[in-house]
Short mmCIF file of C-alpha atoms in Angstrom, two decimals:
data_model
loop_
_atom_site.label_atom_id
_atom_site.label_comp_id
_atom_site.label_asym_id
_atom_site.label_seq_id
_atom_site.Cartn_x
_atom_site.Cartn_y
_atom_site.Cartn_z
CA UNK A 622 138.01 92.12 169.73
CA UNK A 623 134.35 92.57 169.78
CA UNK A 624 131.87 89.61 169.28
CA UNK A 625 128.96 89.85 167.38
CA UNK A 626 126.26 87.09 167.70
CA UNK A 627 125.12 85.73 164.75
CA UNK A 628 121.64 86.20 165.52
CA UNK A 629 121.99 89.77 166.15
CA UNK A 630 123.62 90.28 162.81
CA UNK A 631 120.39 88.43 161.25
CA UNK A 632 118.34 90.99 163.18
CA UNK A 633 120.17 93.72 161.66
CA UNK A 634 120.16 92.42 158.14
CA UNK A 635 117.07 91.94 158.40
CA UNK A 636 116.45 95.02 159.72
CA UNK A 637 118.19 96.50 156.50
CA UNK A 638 116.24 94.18 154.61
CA UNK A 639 112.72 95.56 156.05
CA UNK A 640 114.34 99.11 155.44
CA UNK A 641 115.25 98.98 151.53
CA UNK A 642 112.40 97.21 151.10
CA UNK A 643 110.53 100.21 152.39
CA UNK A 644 112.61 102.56 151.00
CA UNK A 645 111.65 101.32 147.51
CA UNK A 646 107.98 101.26 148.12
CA UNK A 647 108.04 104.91 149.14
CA UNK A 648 110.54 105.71 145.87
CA UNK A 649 108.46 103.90 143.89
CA UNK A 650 105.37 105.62 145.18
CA UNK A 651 106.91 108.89 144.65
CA UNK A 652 108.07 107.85 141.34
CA UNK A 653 104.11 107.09 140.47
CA UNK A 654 103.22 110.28 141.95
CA UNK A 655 105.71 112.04 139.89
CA UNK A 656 104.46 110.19 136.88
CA UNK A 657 100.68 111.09 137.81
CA UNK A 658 101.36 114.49 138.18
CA UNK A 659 103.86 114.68 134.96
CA UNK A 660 100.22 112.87 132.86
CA UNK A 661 98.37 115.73 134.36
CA UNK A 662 100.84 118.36 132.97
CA UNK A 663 100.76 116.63 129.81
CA UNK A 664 96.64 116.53 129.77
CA UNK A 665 96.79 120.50 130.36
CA UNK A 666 99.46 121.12 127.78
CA UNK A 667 97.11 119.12 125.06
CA UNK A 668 94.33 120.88 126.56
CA UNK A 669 96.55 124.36 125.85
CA UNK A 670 98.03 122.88 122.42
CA UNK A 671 94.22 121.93 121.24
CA UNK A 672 93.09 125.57 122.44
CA UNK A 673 95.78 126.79 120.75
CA UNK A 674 94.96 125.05 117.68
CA UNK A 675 91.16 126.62 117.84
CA UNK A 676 93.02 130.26 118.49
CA UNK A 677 95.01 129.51 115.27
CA UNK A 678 91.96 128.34 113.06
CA UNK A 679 90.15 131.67 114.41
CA UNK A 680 92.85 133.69 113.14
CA UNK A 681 93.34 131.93 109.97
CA UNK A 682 89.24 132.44 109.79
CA UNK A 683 89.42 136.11 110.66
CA UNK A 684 92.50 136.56 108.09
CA UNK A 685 90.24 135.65 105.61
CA UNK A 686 87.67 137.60 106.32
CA UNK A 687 90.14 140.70 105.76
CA UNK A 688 91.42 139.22 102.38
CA UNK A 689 87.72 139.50 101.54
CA UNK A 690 87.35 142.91 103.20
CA UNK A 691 90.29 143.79 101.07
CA UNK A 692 89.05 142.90 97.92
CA UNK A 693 85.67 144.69 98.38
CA UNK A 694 87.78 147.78 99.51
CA UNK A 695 89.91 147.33 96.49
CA UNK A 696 86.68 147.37 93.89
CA UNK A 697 85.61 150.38 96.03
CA UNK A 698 88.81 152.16 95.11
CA UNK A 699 88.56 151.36 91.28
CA UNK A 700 84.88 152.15 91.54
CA UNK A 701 85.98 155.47 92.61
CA UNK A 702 88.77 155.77 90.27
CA UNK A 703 85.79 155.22 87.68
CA UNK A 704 83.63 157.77 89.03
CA UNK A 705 86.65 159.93 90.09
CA UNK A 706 87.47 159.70 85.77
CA UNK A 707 83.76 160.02 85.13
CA UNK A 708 83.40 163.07 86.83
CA UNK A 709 86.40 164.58 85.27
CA UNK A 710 84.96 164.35 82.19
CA UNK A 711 82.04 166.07 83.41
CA UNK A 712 83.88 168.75 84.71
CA UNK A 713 85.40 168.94 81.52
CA UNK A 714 82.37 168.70 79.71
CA UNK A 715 80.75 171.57 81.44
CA UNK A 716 83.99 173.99 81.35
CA UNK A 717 83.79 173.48 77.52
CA UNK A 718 79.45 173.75 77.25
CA UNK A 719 79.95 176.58 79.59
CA UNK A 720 82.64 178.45 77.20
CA UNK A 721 80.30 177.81 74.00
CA UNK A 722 77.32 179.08 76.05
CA UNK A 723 79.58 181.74 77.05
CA UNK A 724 80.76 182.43 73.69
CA UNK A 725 77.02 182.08 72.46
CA UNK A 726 75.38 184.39 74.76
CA UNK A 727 77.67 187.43 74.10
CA UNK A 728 76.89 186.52 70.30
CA UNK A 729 72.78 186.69 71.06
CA UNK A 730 73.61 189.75 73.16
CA UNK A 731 75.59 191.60 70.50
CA UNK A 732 72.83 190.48 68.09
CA UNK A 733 69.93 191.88 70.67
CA UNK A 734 71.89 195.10 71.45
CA UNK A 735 72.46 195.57 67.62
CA UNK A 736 68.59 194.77 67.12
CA UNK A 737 67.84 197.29 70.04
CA UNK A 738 70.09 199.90 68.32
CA UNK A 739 68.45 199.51 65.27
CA UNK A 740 65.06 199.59 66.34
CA UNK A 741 66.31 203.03 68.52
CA UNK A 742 67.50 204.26 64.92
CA UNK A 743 64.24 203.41 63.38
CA UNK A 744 62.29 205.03 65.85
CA UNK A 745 64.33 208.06 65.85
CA UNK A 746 64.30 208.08 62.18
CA UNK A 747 60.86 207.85 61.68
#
């Protein structure tokens, strides 16, 4: 049988002892470590999430700048409907002053040709 002194089994216990005892410190040192580096992660993700938020009020900024832009492009296209329907009318206008001066110059020219022809016939005749 072996024999193991008393004294050297204190030794080893407390040996072991000593050991955990270290064992935790350095777990629970890595454990903080792990915890300071995890609060460091979470600092750069609110950095990211508040940067984020800033991104997302730009674009909610920039979207309504192109509702606005929208709405002046959509009184520029019923400003040109207007003028679009305005000039039509001109056009229209002008075809129909253009046919009535049309109409009225051959009538002054058949009058000025018949005046010509009779003043031909009253020179010839007299």
């Amino acid at each position: 049988m072996v024999e193991v002194r008393v004294d050297t089994l204190q030794r080893l216990f407390s040996s072991l002892q000593t050991d955990m005892q270290q064992f935790r410190a350095d777990v629970t040192a890595h454990f903080a470590h792990i915890d300071a580096q995890f609060a460091r992660i979470d600092e750069r993700f609110a950095r990211i999430d508040e940067r984020f938020a800033q991104v997302d009020e730009r674009f909610a900024q920039i979207d309504a700048r192109f509702a606005q832009v929208d709405a002046r492009f959509a009184l520029v296209d019923a400003r040109f409907e207007q003028f679009d329907a305005k000039l039509a009318a001109l056009v229209q206008r002008f075809d129909g002053l253009q046919r009535d001066m049309t109409v009225q110059f051959r009538w002054i020219a058949g009058l000025m040709i018949s005046g010509f022809a009779a003043m031909v016939v009253a020179m010839l005749a007299g």
